[in-house]
Amino acid sequence: MKKPYESHEIAYQKMRKQGIKQWGGKGSGTKGSFSYETKRFLKDVLSQPWAPKEGRVIEFGCGTGPIIRWICERGFRGLGLDVSKTAIDMAKEQSDGHGVRFQRGDICNLNTKRLGKFDLVVDGHCYHCITDIEDRKAYLDTAYNVLKPGGVFVLMTMCAPVNRKQFKQDWKGQRLHKKVVYFPWRGETCQGMRTFTGQHYMPTRYMAHWKDILNELRQADFNLNLIRYNAHNYNDAVGTLTVGALKPK
Ligand SMILES: C[S@@+](CC[C@H](N)C(=O)[O-])C[C@H]1O[C@@H](n2cnc3c(N)ncnc32)[C@H](O)[C@@H]1O
């Protein structure tokens, strides 16, 4: 059975038809990932004495590649991975001359042998798309395994607490049930689907409490060097957590 995160392919096919270049682009109906806050956090991490200044970077959930292109403009050699074939095709079309490679891959089920090791692993706002606990463990294990000792993992994710009143207004028609956001779904059946009041829903986002996400990282053996938590606010019903985590030497 398909994994729910594979449904991103449908969103990218729509974006391509409408001429929208990236996740969160105008008219996409999705919230932008490569925001001012993302850039600021990446700049903060990369300016730390323990962070790499050059070398190999891999982005998990690169979409059409805006984040990894930006990092590679700063001296890294990059590989972007995404589960969506259309996203990877669009990323390649947009990345001429950037020295970035792109490849389709599911981070929760990835053969890492041929990838080699990286100085920097960036979660491109992908971790919150992983709604199954075992898949989340596999995701963090992959991040750990592809990093060189002393390498840095940057995690950027939505998190709880969630302002439920605002969630109802902003995430129209969606349900938040036991940390998981569910989207009404009439398409192909996928793992983790549920029925609420006679309607089928697909799991799309995982809203763990930010402290629980820090524990997930610690359990995966990362040292947490830089942590920024933004609580939900008038502009956003959910919180965001950004972490610069080190794989010990
Ligand atoms: C919020 S979008 C961000 C895309 C991109 N980083 C950007 O900033 O434009 C999250 C991305 O993660 C990808 N994704 C979700 N689950 C994945 C998985 N298991 N393996 C690889 N990519 C995945 C989706 O296809 C989607 O492109």
GROMACS .gro file of C-alpha atoms and ligand atoms in nm:
model
  276
    1MET     CA    1   0.000   0.000   0.000
    2LYS     CA    2   0.122   0.353  -0.074
    3LYS     CA    3   0.262   0.580   0.196
    4PRO     CA    4   0.060   0.898   0.252
    5TYR     CA    5   0.358   1.128   0.182
    6GLU     CA    6   0.371   0.991  -0.176
    7SER     CA    7   0.062   1.204  -0.245
    8HIS     CA    8   0.290   1.510  -0.271
    9GLU     CA    9   0.332   1.397  -0.633
   10ILE     CA   10  -0.026   1.508  -0.702
   11ALA     CA   11   0.044   1.856  -0.563
   12TYR     CA   12   0.357   1.894  -0.779
   13GLN     CA   13   0.172   1.780  -1.094
   14LYS     CA   14  -0.086   2.054  -1.028
   15MET     CA   15   0.188   2.311  -0.961
   16ARG     CA   16   0.362   2.219  -1.285
   17LYS     CA   17   0.039   2.259  -1.485
   18GLN     CA   18  -0.022   2.601  -1.329
   19GLY     CA   19   0.338   2.718  -1.383
   20ILE     CA   20   0.409   2.741  -1.007
   21LYS     CA   21   0.782   2.696  -0.947
   22GLN     CA   22   0.805   2.592  -0.583
   23TRP     CA   23   0.622   2.470  -0.274
   24GLY     CA   24   0.431   2.765  -0.131
   25GLY     CA   25   0.460   2.957  -0.458
   26LYS     CA   26   0.181   3.206  -0.530
   27GLY     CA   27  -0.144   3.026  -0.617
   28SER     CA   28  -0.021   2.684  -0.497
   29GLY     CA   29  -0.249   2.671  -0.193
   30THR     CA   30   0.053   2.554   0.009
   31LYS     CA   31   0.246   2.743   0.271
   32GLY     CA   32   0.597   2.852   0.170
   33SER     CA   33   0.887   2.652   0.313
   34PHE     CA   34   1.178   2.866   0.198
   35SER     CA   35   1.081   3.164   0.411
   36TYR     CA   36   1.281   3.446   0.569
   37GLU     CA   37   1.292   3.241   0.892
   38THR     CA   38   1.434   2.937   0.711
   39LYS     CA   39   1.713   3.146   0.555
   40ARG     CA   40   1.788   3.313   0.886
   41PHE     CA   41   1.816   2.983   1.070
   42LEU     CA   42   2.037   2.832   0.799
   43LYS     CA   43   2.262   3.140   0.813
   44ASP     CA   44   2.279   3.111   1.194
   45VAL     CA   45   2.370   2.742   1.183
   46LEU     CA   46   2.629   2.783   0.909
   47SER     CA   47   2.802   3.065   1.097
   48GLN     CA   48   2.859   2.849   1.409
   49PRO     CA   49   3.218   2.734   1.474
   50TRP     CA   50   3.102   2.367   1.482
   51ALA     CA   51   2.923   2.388   1.144
   52PRO     CA   52   3.085   2.292   0.810
   53LYS     CA   53   3.172   2.582   0.580
   54GLU     CA   54   3.202   2.371   0.265
   55GLY     CA   55   3.180   2.010   0.151
   56ARG     CA   56   2.887   1.784   0.064
   57VAL     CA   57   2.525   1.869   0.153
   58ILE     CA   58   2.212   1.659   0.106
   59GLU     CA   59   1.855   1.791   0.140
   60PHE     CA   60   1.575   1.553   0.241
   61GLY     CA   61   1.247   1.657   0.071
   62CYS     CA   62   1.409   1.910  -0.162
   63GLY     CA   63   1.095   1.969  -0.370
   64THR     CA   64   1.197   2.184  -0.668
   65GLY     CA   65   1.525   2.274  -0.496
   66PRO     CA   66   1.512   2.636  -0.367
   67ILE     CA   67   1.684   2.556  -0.035
   68ILE     CA   68   1.964   2.339  -0.169
   69ARG     CA   69   2.039   2.582  -0.454
   70TRP     CA   70   2.075   2.862  -0.194
   71ILE     CA   71   2.311   2.649   0.019
   72CYS     CA   72   2.520   2.549  -0.283
   73GLU     CA   73   2.559   2.916  -0.378
   74ARG     CA   74   2.749   2.936  -0.045
   75GLY     CA   75   3.021   2.687  -0.138
   76PHE     CA   76   2.869   2.340  -0.086
   77ARG     CA   77   2.827   2.058  -0.339
   78GLY     CA   78   2.471   1.932  -0.322
   79LEU     CA   79   2.233   1.643  -0.370
   80GLY     CA   80   1.856   1.692  -0.339
   81LEU     CA   81   1.625   1.398  -0.272
   82ASP     CA   82   1.249   1.395  -0.297
   83VAL     CA   83   0.982   1.126  -0.313
   84SER     CA   84   0.799   1.312  -0.593
   85LYS     CA   85   0.919   1.243  -0.949
   86THR     CA   86   0.763   1.563  -1.080
   87ALA     CA   87   0.935   1.770  -0.809
   88ILE     CA   88   1.271   1.618  -0.909
   89ASP     CA   89   1.208   1.689  -1.281
   90MET     CA   90   1.117   2.052  -1.197
   91ALA     CA   91   1.422   2.085  -0.968
   92LYS     CA   92   1.654   1.972  -1.249
   93GLU     CA   93   1.496   2.219  -1.494
   94GLN     CA   94   1.546   2.507  -1.248
   95SER     CA   95   1.902   2.426  -1.143
   96ASP     CA   96   2.125   2.465  -1.450
   97GLY     CA   97   2.466   2.591  -1.347
   98HIS     CA   98   2.410   2.548  -0.971
   99GLY     CA   99   2.624   2.236  -0.934
  100VAL     CA  100   2.342   2.047  -0.761
  101ARG     CA  101   2.227   1.695  -0.843
  102PHE     CA  102   1.875   1.569  -0.785
  103GLN     CA  103   1.744   1.219  -0.743
  104ARG     CA  104   1.412   1.060  -0.653
  105GLY     CA  105   1.418   0.880  -0.318
  106ASP     CA  106   1.209   0.797  -0.013
  107ILE     CA  107   1.406   0.901   0.296
  108CYS     CA  108   1.221   0.645   0.511
  109ASN     CA  109   1.328   0.363   0.283
  110LEU     CA  110   1.657   0.464   0.128
  111ASN     CA  111   1.955   0.259   0.019
  112THR     CA  112   2.231   0.489   0.144
  113LYS     CA  113   2.528   0.277   0.033
  114ARG     CA  114   2.588   0.454  -0.297
  115LEU     CA  115   2.525   0.805  -0.161
  116GLY     CA  116   2.852   0.834   0.033
  117LYS     CA  117   2.885   1.056   0.342
  118PHE     CA  118   2.787   1.421   0.386
  119ASP     CA  119   2.909   1.717   0.592
  120LEU     CA  120   2.560   1.865   0.615
  121VAL     CA  121   2.212   1.709   0.604
  122VAL     CA  122   1.918   1.949   0.572
  123ASP     CA  123   1.558   1.854   0.639
  124GLY     CA  124   1.371   2.071   0.386
  125HIS     CA  125   1.055   2.092   0.601
  126CYS     CA  126   0.997   1.725   0.526
  127TYR     CA  127   1.003   1.561   0.871
  128HIS     CA  128   0.655   1.687   0.961
  129CYS     CA  129   0.522   1.501   0.652
  130ILE     CA  130   0.622   1.171   0.814
  131THR     CA  131   0.324   1.062   1.022
  132ASP     CA  132   0.414   0.703   1.113
  133ILE     CA  133   0.637   0.649   1.419
  134GLU     CA  134   0.852   0.376   1.258
  135ASP     CA  135   0.897   0.589   0.945
  136ARG     CA  136   1.008   0.882   1.165
  137LYS     CA  137   1.272   0.662   1.331
  138ALA     CA  138   1.391   0.541   0.989
  139TYR     CA  139   1.411   0.906   0.870
  140LEU     CA  140   1.636   1.013   1.160
  141ASP     CA  141   1.849   0.696   1.127
  142THR     CA  142   1.905   0.781   0.760
  143ALA     CA  143   2.011   1.136   0.854
  144TYR     CA  144   2.254   0.996   1.111
  145ASN     CA  145   2.394   0.729   0.880
  146VAL     CA  146   2.469   0.955   0.583
  147LEU     CA  147   2.647   1.214   0.799
  148LYS     CA  148   3.023   1.209   0.855
  149PRO     CA  149   3.124   1.206   1.224
  150GLY     CA  150   3.119   1.573   1.329
  151GLY     CA  151   2.865   1.651   1.054
  152VAL     CA  152   2.554   1.865   1.111
  153PHE     CA  153   2.186   1.784   1.069
  154VAL     CA  154   1.949   2.082   1.030
  155LEU     CA  155   1.590   1.999   1.117
  156MET     CA  156   1.307   2.245   1.035
  157THR     CA  157   0.963   2.127   1.131
  158MET     CA  158   0.613   2.222   1.235
  159CYS     CA  159   0.529   2.125   1.591
  160ALA     CA  160   0.275   2.140   1.875
  161PRO     CA  161   0.130   2.310   2.076
  162VAL     CA  162  -0.130   2.400   1.814
  163ASN     CA  163  -0.387   2.676   1.853
  164ARG     CA  164  -0.692   2.461   1.776
  165LYS     CA  165  -0.931   2.751   1.722
  166GLN     CA  166  -0.699   2.909   1.467
  167PHE     CA  167  -0.621   2.567   1.315
  168LYS     CA  168  -0.992   2.523   1.236
  169GLN     CA  169  -0.994   2.857   1.053
  170ASP     CA  170  -0.663   2.824   0.868
  171TRP     CA  171  -0.651   2.451   0.788
  172LYS     CA  172  -1.001   2.435   0.643
  173GLY     CA  173  -1.173   2.096   0.649
  174GLN     CA  174  -0.874   1.922   0.808
  175ARG     CA  175  -0.872   1.732   1.137
  176LEU     CA  176  -0.614   1.723   1.412
  177HIS     CA  177  -0.641   1.390   1.592
  178LYS     CA  178  -0.377   1.258   1.836
  179LYS     CA  179  -0.088   1.469   1.692
  180VAL     CA  180  -0.175   1.383   1.330
  181VAL     CA  181  -0.334   1.621   1.078
  182TYR     CA  182  -0.580   1.445   0.845
  183PHE     CA  183  -0.691   1.575   0.505
  184PRO     CA  184  -1.027   1.471   0.347
  185TRP     CA  185  -0.936   1.220   0.075
  186ARG     CA  186  -1.120   1.056  -0.213
  187GLY     CA  187  -0.813   0.921  -0.396
  188GLU     CA  188  -0.620   0.597  -0.378
  189THR     CA  189  -0.610   0.424  -0.037
  190CYS     CA  190  -0.286   0.473   0.154
  191GLN     CA  191  -0.138   0.372   0.490
  192GLY     CA  192  -0.280   0.527   0.805
  193MET     CA  193  -0.612   0.644   0.655
  194ARG     CA  194  -0.905   0.701   0.893
  195THR     CA  195  -1.274   0.765   0.869
  196PHE     CA  196  -1.437   1.051   1.059
  197THR     CA  197  -1.816   1.093   1.036
  198GLY     CA  198  -1.836   0.875   0.725
  199GLN     CA  199  -1.565   1.061   0.530
  200HIS     CA  200  -1.216   0.920   0.445
  201TYR     CA  201  -0.911   1.116   0.556
  202MET     CA  202  -0.540   1.080   0.480
  203PRO     CA  203  -0.264   1.161   0.736
  204THR     CA  204  -0.052   1.451   0.608
  205ARG     CA  205   0.135   1.618   0.896
  206TYR     CA  206   0.268   1.516   1.237
  207MET     CA  207   0.240   1.778   1.511
  208ALA     CA  208   0.459   1.638   1.786
  209HIS     CA  209   0.525   1.858   2.086
  210TRP     CA  210   0.855   2.039   2.029
  211LYS     CA  211   1.003   1.879   2.342
  212ASP     CA  212   0.914   1.532   2.209
  213ILE     CA  213   1.088   1.612   1.878
  214LEU     CA  214   1.403   1.707   2.071
  215ASN     CA  215   1.379   1.369   2.245
  216GLU     CA  216   1.342   1.191   1.909
  217LEU     CA  217   1.668   1.358   1.801
  218ARG     CA  218   1.847   1.266   2.126
  219GLN     CA  219   1.730   0.906   2.092
  220ALA     CA  220   1.881   0.902   1.743
  221ASP     CA  221   2.215   0.996   1.912
  222PHE     CA  222   2.239   1.357   1.795
  223ASN     CA  223   2.386   1.632   2.013
  224LEU     CA  224   2.155   1.934   2.001
  225ASN     CA  225   2.374   2.242   1.956
  226LEU     CA  226   2.130   2.512   1.839
  227ILE     CA  227   1.756   2.509   1.913
  228ARG     CA  228   1.496   2.769   1.813
  229TYR     CA  229   1.130   2.723   1.896
  230ASN     CA  230   0.862   2.964   1.772
  231ALA     CA  231   0.524   2.921   1.938
  232HIS     CA  232   0.204   2.947   1.732
  233ASN     CA  233   0.105   3.311   1.680
  234TYR     CA  234  -0.154   3.532   1.508
  235ASN     CA  235   0.001   3.435   1.174
  236ASP     CA  236   0.039   3.063   1.226
  237ALA     CA  237  -0.180   2.808   1.408
  238VAL     CA  238   0.113   2.574   1.464
  239GLY     CA  239   0.458   2.613   1.616
  240THR     CA  240   0.791   2.572   1.437
  241LEU     CA  241   1.106   2.407   1.567
  242THR     CA  242   1.447   2.448   1.405
  243VAL     CA  243   1.750   2.256   1.532
  244GLY     CA  244   2.119   2.238   1.445
  245ALA     CA  245   2.222   1.887   1.559
  246LEU     CA  246   2.569   1.738   1.560
  247LYS     CA  247   2.669   1.377   1.494
  248PRO     CA  248   2.938   1.320   1.759
  249LYS     CA  249   3.295   1.248   1.634
  250LIG     C1  250   0.695   2.122   0.257
  250LIG     S1  251   0.762   2.049   0.110
  250LIG     C2  252   0.913   2.143   0.098
  250LIG     C3  253   0.986   2.128  -0.034
  250LIG     C4  254   1.118   2.205  -0.046
  250LIG     N1  255   1.212   2.172   0.059
  250LIG     C5  256   1.095   2.356  -0.049
  250LIG     O1  257   1.134   2.424   0.046
  250LIG     O2  258   1.037   2.404  -0.146
  250LIG     C6  259   0.815   1.891   0.175
  250LIG     C7  260   0.874   1.797   0.069
  250LIG     O3  261   0.908   1.673   0.128
  250LIG     C8  262   0.884   1.571   0.031
  250LIG     N2  263   0.872   1.444   0.103
  250LIG     C9  264   0.776   1.406   0.192
  250LIG     N3  265   0.801   1.285   0.240
  250LIG    C10  266   0.915   1.241   0.182
  250LIG    C11  267   0.992   1.121   0.192
  250LIG     N4  268   0.954   1.020   0.270
  250LIG     N5  269   1.105   1.111   0.119
  250LIG    C12  270   1.144   1.213   0.037
  250LIG     N6  271   1.075   1.328   0.024
  250LIG    C13  272   0.961   1.342   0.095
  250LIG    C14  273   0.760   1.616  -0.042
  250LIG     O4  274   0.746   1.556  -0.167
  250LIG    C15  275   0.782   1.766  -0.048
  250LIG     O5  276   0.848   1.803  -0.166
   0.00000   0.00000   0.00000
